[in-house]
Short mmCIF file of C-alpha atoms in Angstrom, two decimals:
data_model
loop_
_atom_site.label_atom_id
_atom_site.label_comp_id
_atom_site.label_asym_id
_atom_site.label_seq_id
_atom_site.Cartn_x
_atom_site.Cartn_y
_atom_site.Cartn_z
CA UNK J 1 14.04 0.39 15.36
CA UNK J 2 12.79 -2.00 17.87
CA UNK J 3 9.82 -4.74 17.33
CA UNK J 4 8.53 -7.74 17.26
CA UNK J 5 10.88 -8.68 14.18
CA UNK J 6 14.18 -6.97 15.65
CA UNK J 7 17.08 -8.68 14.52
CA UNK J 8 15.72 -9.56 11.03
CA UNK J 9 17.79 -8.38 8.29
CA UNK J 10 15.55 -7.82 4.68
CA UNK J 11 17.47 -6.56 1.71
CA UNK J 12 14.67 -4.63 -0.77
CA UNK J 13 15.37 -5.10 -4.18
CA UNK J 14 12.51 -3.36 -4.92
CA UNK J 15 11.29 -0.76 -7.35
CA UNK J 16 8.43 1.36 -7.39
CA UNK J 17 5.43 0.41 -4.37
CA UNK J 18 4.70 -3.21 -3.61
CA UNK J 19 8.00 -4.76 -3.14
CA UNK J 20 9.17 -1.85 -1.13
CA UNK J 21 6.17 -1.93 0.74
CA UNK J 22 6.67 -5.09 1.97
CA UNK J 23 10.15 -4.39 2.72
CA UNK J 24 8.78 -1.04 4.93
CA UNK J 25 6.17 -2.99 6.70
CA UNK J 26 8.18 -5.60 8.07
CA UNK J 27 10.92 -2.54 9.04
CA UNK J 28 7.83 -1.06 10.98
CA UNK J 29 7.79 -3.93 12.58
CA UNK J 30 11.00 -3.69 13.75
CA UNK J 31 13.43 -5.49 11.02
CA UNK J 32 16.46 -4.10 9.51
CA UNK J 33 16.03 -2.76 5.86
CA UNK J 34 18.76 -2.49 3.56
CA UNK J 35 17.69 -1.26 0.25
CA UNK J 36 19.80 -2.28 -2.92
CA UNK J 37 20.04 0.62 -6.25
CA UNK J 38 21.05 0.76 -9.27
CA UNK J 39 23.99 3.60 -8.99
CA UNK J 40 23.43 6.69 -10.36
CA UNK J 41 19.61 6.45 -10.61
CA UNK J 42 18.45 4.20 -7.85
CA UNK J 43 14.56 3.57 -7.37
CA UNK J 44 12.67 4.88 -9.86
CA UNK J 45 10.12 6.43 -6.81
CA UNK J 46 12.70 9.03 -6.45
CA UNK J 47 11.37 10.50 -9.62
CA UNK J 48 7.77 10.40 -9.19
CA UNK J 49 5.88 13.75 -8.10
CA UNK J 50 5.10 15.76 -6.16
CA UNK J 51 8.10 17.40 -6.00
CA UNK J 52 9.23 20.01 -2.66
CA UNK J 53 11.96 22.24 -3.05
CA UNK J 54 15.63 21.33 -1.45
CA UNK J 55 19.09 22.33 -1.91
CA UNK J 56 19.64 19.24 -3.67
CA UNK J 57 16.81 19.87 -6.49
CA UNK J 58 13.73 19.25 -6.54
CA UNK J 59 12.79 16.11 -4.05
CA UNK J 60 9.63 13.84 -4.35
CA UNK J 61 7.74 13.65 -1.51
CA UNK J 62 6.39 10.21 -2.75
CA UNK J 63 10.20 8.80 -1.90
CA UNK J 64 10.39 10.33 1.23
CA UNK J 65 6.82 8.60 2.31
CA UNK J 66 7.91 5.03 0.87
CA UNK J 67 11.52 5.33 1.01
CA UNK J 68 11.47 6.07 4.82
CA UNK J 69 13.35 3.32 7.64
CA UNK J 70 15.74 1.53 5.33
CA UNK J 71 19.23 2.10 4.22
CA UNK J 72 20.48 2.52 0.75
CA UNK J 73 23.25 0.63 -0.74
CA UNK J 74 24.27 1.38 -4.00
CA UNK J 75 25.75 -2.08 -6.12
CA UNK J 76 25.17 -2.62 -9.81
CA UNK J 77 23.58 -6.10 -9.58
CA UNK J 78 24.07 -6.75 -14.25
CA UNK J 79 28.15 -6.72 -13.12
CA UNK J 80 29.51 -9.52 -11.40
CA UNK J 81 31.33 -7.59 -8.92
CA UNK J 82 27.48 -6.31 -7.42
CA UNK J 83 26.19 -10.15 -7.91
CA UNK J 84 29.15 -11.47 -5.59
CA UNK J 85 28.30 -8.38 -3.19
CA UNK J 86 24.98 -9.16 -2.84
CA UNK J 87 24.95 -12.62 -2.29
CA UNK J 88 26.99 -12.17 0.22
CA UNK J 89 25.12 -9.64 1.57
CA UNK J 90 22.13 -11.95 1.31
CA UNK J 91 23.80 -14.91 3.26
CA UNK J 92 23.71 -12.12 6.45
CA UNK J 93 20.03 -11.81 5.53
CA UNK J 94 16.71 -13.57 6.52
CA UNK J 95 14.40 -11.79 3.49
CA UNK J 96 15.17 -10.34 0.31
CA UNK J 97 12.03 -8.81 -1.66
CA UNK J 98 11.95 -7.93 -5.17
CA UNK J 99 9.65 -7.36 -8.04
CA UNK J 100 11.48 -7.35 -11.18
CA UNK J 101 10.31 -9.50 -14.18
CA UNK J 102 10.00 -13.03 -13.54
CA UNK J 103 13.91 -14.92 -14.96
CA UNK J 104 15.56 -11.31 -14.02
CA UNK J 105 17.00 -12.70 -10.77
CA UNK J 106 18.00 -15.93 -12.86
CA UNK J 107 20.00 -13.88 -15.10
CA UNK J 108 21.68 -11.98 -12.53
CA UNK J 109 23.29 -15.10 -10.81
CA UNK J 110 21.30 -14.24 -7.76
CA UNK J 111 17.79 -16.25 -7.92
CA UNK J 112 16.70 -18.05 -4.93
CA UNK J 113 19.04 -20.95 -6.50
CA UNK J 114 22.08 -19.35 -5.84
CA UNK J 115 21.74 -18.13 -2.70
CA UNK J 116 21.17 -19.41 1.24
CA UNK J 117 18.47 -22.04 1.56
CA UNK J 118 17.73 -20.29 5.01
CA UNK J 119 16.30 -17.42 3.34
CA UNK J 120 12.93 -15.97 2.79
CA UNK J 121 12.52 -14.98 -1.00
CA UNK J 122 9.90 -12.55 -1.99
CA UNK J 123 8.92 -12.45 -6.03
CA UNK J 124 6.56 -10.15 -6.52
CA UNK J 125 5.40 -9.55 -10.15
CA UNK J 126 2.86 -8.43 -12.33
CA UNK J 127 1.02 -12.01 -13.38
CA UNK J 128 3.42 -14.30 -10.93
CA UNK J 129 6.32 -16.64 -11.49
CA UNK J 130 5.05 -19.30 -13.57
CA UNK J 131 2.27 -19.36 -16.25
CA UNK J 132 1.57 -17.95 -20.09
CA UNK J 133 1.13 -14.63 -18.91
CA UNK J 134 4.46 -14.62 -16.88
CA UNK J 135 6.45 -12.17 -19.16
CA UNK J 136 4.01 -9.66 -19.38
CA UNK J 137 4.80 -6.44 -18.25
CA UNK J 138 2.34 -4.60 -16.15
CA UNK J 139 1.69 -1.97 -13.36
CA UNK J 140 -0.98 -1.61 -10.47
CA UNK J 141 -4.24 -0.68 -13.31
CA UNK J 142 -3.29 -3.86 -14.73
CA UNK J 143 -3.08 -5.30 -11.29
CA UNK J 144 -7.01 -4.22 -10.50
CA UNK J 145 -8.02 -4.77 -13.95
CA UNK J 146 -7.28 -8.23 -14.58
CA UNK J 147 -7.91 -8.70 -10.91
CA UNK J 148 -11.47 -8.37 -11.40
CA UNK J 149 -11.35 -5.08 -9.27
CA UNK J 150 -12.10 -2.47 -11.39
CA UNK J 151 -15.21 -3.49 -13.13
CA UNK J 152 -16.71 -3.28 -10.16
CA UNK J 153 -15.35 0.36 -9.30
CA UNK J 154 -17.55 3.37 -10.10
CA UNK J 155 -21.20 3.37 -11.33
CA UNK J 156 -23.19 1.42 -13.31
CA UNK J 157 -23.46 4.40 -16.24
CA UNK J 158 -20.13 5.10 -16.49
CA UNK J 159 -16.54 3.84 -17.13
CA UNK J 160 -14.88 1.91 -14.67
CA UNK J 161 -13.07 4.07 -12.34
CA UNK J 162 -9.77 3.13 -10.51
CA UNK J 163 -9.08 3.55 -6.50
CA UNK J 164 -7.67 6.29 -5.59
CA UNK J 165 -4.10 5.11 -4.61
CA UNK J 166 -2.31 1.90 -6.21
CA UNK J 167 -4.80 -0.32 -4.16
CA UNK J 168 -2.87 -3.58 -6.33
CA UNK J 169 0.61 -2.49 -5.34
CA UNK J 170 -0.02 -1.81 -1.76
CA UNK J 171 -2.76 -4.48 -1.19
CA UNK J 172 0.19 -7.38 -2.63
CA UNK J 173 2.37 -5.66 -0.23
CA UNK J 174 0.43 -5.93 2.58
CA UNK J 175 -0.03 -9.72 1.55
CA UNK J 176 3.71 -10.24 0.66
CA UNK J 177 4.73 -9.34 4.51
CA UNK J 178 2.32 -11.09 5.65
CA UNK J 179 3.62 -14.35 4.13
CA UNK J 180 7.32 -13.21 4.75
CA UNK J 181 6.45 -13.59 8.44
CA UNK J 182 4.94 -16.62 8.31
CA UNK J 183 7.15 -18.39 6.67
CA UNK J 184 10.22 -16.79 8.92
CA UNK J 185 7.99 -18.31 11.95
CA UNK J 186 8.50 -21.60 9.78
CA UNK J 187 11.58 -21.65 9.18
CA UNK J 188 12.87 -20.97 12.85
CA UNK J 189 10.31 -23.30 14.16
CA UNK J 190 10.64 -26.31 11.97
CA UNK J 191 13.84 -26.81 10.59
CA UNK J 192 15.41 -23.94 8.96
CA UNK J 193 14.26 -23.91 5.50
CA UNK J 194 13.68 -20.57 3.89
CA UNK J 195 10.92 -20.32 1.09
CA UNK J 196 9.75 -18.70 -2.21
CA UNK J 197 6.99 -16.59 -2.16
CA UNK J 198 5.28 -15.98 -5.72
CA UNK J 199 3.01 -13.41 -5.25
CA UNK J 200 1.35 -11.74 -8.41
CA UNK J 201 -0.21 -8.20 -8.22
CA UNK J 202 -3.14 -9.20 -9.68
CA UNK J 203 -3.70 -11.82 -7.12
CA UNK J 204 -4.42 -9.09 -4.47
CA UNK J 205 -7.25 -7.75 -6.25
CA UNK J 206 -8.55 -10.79 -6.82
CA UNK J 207 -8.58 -11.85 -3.34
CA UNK J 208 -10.74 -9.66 -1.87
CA UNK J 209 -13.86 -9.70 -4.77
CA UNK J 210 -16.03 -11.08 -1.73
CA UNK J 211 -18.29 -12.82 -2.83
CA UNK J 212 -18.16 -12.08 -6.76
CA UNK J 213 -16.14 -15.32 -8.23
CA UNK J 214 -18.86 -17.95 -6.11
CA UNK J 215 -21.87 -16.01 -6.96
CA UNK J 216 -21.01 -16.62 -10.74
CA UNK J 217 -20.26 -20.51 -10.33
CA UNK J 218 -22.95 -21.08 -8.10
CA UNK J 219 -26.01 -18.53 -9.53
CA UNK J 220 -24.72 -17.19 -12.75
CA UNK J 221 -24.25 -14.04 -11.83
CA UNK J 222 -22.23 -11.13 -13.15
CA UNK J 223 -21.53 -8.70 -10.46
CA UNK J 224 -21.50 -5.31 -11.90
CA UNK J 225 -20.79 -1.72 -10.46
CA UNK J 226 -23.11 -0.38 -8.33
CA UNK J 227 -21.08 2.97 -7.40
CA UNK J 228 -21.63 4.08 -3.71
CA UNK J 229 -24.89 2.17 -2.88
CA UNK J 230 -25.47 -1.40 -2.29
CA UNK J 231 -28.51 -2.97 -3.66
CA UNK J 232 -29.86 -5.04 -1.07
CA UNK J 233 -28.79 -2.23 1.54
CA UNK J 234 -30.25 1.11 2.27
CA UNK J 235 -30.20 4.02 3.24
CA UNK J 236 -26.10 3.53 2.37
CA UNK J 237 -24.39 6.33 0.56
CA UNK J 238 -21.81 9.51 0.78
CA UNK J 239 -24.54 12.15 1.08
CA UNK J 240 -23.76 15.76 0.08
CA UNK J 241 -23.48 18.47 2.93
CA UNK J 242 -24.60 22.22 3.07
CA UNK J 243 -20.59 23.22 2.60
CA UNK J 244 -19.71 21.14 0.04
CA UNK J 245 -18.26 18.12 1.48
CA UNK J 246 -19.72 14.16 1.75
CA UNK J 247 -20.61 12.40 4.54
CA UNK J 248 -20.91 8.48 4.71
CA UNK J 249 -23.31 6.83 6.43
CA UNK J 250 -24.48 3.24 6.67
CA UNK J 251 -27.75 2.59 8.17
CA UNK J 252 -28.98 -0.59 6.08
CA UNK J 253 -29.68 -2.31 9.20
CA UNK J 254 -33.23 -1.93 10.99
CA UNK J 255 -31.48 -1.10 14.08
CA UNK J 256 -29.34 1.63 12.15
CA UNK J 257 -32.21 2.73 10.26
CA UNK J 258 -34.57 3.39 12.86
CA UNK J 259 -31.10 5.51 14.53
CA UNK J 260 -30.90 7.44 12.09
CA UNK J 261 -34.59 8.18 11.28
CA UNK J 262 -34.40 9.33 14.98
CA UNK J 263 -31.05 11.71 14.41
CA UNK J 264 -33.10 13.33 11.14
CA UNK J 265 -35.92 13.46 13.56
CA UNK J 266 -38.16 11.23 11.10
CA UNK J 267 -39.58 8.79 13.25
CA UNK J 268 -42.20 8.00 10.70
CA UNK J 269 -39.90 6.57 8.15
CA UNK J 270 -39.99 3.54 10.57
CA UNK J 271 -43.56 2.75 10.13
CA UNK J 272 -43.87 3.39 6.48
CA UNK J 273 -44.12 0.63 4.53
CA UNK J 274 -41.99 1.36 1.74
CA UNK J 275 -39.08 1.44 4.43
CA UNK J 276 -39.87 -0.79 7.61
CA UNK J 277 -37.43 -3.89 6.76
CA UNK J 278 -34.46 -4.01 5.03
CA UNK J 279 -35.82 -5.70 2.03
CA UNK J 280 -38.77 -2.56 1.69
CA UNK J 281 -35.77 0.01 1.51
CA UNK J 282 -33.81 -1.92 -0.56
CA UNK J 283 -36.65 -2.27 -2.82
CA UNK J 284 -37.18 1.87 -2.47
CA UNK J 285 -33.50 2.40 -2.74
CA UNK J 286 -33.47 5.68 -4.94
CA UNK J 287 -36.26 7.05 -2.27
CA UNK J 288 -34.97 6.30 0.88
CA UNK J 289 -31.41 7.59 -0.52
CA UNK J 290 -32.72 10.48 -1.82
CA UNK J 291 -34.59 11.36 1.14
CA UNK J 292 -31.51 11.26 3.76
CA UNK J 293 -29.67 13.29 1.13
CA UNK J 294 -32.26 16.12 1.04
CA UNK J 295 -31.66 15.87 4.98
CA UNK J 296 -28.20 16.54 4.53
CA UNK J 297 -27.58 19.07 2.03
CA UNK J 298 -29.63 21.22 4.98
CA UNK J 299 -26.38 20.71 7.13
CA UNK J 300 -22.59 20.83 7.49
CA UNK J 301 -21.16 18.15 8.03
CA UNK J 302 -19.87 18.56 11.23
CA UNK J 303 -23.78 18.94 12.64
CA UNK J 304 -24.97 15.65 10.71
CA UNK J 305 -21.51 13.95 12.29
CA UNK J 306 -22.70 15.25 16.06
CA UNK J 307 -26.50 14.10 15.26
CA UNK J 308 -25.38 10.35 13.91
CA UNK J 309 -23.38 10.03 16.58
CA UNK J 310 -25.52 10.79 19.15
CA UNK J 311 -27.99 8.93 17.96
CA UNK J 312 -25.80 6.24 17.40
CA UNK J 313 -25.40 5.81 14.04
CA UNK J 314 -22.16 5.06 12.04
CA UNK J 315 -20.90 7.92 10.19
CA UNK J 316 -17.94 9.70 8.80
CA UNK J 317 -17.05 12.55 6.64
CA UNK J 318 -14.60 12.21 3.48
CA UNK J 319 -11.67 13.37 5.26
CA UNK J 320 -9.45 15.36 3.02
CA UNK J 321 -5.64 15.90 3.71
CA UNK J 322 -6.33 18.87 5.57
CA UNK J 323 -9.21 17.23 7.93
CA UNK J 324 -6.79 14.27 8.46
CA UNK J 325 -4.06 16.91 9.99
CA UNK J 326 -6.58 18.70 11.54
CA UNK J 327 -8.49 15.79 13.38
CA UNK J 328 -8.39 15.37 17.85
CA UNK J 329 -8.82 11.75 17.28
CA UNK J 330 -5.90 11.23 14.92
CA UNK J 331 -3.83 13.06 16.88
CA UNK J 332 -4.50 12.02 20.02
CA UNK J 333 -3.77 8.55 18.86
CA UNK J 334 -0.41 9.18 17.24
CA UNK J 335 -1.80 8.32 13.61
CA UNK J 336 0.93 11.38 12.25
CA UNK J 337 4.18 11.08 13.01
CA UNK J 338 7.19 13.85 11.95
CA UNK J 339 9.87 12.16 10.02
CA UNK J 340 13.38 14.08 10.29
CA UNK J 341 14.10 13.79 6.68
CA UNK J 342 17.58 14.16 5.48
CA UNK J 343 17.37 16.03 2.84
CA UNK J 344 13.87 18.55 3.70
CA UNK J 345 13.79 18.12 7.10
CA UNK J 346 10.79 17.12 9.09
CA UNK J 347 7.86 15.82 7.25
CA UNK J 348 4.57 15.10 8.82
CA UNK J 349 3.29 11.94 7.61
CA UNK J 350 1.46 8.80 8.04
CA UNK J 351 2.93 7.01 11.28
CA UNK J 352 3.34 2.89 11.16
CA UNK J 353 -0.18 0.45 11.09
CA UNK J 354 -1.12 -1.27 12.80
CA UNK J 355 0.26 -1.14 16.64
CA UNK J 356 0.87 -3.38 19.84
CA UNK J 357 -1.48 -2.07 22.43
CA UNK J 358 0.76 -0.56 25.93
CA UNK J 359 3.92 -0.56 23.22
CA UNK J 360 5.01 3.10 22.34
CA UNK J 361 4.81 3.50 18.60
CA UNK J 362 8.27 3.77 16.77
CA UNK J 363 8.76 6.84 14.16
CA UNK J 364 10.89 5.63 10.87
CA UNK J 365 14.01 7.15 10.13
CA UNK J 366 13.87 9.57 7.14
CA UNK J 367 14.21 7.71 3.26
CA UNK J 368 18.39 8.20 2.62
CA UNK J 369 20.06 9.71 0.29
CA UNK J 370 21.11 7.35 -2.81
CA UNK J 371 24.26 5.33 -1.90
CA UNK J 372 23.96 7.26 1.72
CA UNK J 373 25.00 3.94 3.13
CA UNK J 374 27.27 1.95 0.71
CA UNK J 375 30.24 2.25 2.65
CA UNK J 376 28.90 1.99 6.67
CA UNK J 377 27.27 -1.31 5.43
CA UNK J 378 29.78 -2.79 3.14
CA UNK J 379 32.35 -2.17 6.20
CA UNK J 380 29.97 -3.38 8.81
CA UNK J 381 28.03 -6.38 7.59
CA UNK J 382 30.55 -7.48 5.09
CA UNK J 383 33.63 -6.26 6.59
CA UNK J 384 35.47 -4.60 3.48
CA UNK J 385 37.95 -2.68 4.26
CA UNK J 386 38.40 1.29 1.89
CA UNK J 387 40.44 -0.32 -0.69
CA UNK J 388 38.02 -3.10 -1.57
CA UNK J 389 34.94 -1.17 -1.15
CA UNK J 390 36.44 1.98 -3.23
CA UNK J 391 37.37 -1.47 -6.19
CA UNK J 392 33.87 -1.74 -5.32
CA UNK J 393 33.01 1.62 -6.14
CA UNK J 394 35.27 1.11 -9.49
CA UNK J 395 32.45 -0.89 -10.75
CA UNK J 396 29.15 0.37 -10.07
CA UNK J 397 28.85 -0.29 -6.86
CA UNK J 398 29.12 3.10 -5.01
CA UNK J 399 26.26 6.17 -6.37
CA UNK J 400 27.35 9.90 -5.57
CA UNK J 401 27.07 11.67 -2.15
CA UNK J 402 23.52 13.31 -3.40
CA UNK J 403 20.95 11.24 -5.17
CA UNK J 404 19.80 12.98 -8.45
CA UNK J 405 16.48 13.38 -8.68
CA UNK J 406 14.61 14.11 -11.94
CA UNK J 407 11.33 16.26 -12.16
CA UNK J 408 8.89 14.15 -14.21
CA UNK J 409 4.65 14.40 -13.82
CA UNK J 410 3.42 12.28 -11.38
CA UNK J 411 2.50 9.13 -12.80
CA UNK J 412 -0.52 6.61 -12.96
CA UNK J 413 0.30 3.29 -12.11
#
């Protein structure tokens, strides 16, 4: 794959979402992926639901969405013969990502310590690398729950309620790459040295709370959840439609609100007093609200989406998978992209984000087989010739021809 990081090698330790992630995103930018697994089970993603049907068993479609554009090389990294492997894999490298438990790496003989100073170490973990909380373990509802994320998810009357993907995982991800390139602009631009990035899932959540940690140092004030409204905006809300789906529309704004009063064909909502500024509606929130809801649940959703629009006013339904595959402007702008997978074939899916405008977007290859690429890399990057990588193979460090892939329920991170 070509890009703006072609020529950058990243080995993925990774298990599971963020630290693959990161890996992915800086292969859809054009970098070379080489993903290290354990033989005989590899990532644990390859076990996660839901599941399609394949000569080879059943296959989780959740692997072949996060697995995608990256090789697999199969080396057990607890035997010294997989340590050696590695780091010299590694010295070929420019990144190496992984999110085991913090002191793993250490006990492998392959922490940032004993390996090139050149390279670009990603440590991605639940509550960082350093710390009393270090050791504990802990997945993505950790992540947003100690973040401060998820008591401020849901509504006010009810339990907290998580996202509904593994916002933590893929938000540290996201934040991990981003760092990974900086400091590879670093490094080549001012002297060569690599560096260690600690990155902590929980940090991710905590990073974007707005406003939530200085309004309690400054006014004393405990942000709390406030579900889909806002309360010092309105009307804001995802407003029920005449066949049975939500639309979302934000009109807290005079300007907006006077739109939309216009697109409901209301124009004396402007002049009441209860709703002429910002502060009046926000003040009448359940009211205004409830009135632009009655308005909708007259309409489908595609007729309120033609009336905001005309009129101006910014609105979307809650696209389901089916609207999403089903949308002009989605596929007019490439935003699906069919993934020859090697094991089910072609799989319509997500395509790389973001893009460089006038650049014609690249399509990953399909997530490999376990092991699929032990022996092309081990020859090409490392040069081993078949004896040494089959006394490679000898011990651990070769998985069979066909990963094996259990069925297990989906789980919750």
């Amino acid at each position: 794959m070509t890009g703006p990081l072609s020529g950058v090698r990243v080995l993925d330790l990774g298990t599971r979402i963020a630290a693959p992630f990161c890996a992915g995103l800086l292969g859809e930018m054009g970098a070379e992926v080489i993903k290290i697994e354990q033989p005989g089970t590899g990532d644990f993603m390859r076990e996660i639901g839901p599941f399609a049907e394949s000569d080879d068993g059943p296959y989780s479609l959740f692997w072949a969405v996060e697995g995608r554009g990256r090789s697999s090389v199969t080396l057990d990294l607890r035997q010294p013969e997989g340590q050696d492997l590695f780091r010299r894999l590694a010295a070929t490298a420019d990144v190496v990502v992984e999110n085991f438990r913090p002191g793993t790496l250490e006990k492998w003989n392959i922490a940032p310590r004993d390996l090139d100073p050149r390279l670009v170490v990603v440590r991605i973990s639940m509550f960082g690398q350093d710390g009393p909380y270090r050791l504990r373990p802990g997945l993505d509802r950790v992540g947003i729950g100690y973040g401060g994320l998820l008591h401020l998810t849901g509504y006010p009357d009810r339990p907290p309620v998580r996202v509904g993907v593994t916002i933590s995982d893929y938000l540290t991800g996201v934040f991990a790459a981003q760092a990974a390139t900086a400091a590879l602009y670093r490094r080549d631009a001012r002297g060569g040295e690599g560096a260690v990035i600690d990155a902590a899932l929980y940090g991710s959540a905590l990073r974007i709370l707005e406003w939530t940690l200085a309004g309690y140092d400054r006014l004393g004030v405990i942000r709390e959840r406030e579900g889909n409204r806002l309360a010092n905006s309105a009307p804001l809300d995802n407003y029920p439609t005449a066949d049975g789906k939500y639309v979302c529309i934000v009109a807290g704004s005079d300007a907006n609100f006077a739109r939309l009063c216009a697109a409901m064909e209301r124009p004396d909502l402007t002049t009441d007093p209860r709703f002429a500024r910002l502060a009046d509606r926000a003040a009448n929130n359940d009211l205004i609200n409830g009135i632009v809801a009655d308005w909708t649940s007259g309409l489908v959703a595609s007729d309120i989406e033609e009336r905001c629009v005309a009129a101006d006013v910014p609105v979307a339904t809650a696209y389901s998978a089916a609207d999403i595959f089903a949308d002009a402007h989605m596929q007019a702008r490439g935003d699906l992209v069919e993934v020859d997978d090697p094991v089910i074939g072609t799989v319509r899916q997500q395509a790389p984000f973001p893009r460089f405008a006038g650049e014609p977007s690249s399509v990953p290859r399909g997530a490999p087989r376990l092991g699929a690429d032990t022996r092309t890399v081990l020859q090409s990057v490392l040069g081993l010739d078949d004896e040494a990588i089959e006394r490679a193979a000898d011990k651990g460090g070769k998985a069979p021809k066909a990963s094996k892939v259990l069925k297990v329920q989906q789980s919750s991170f």
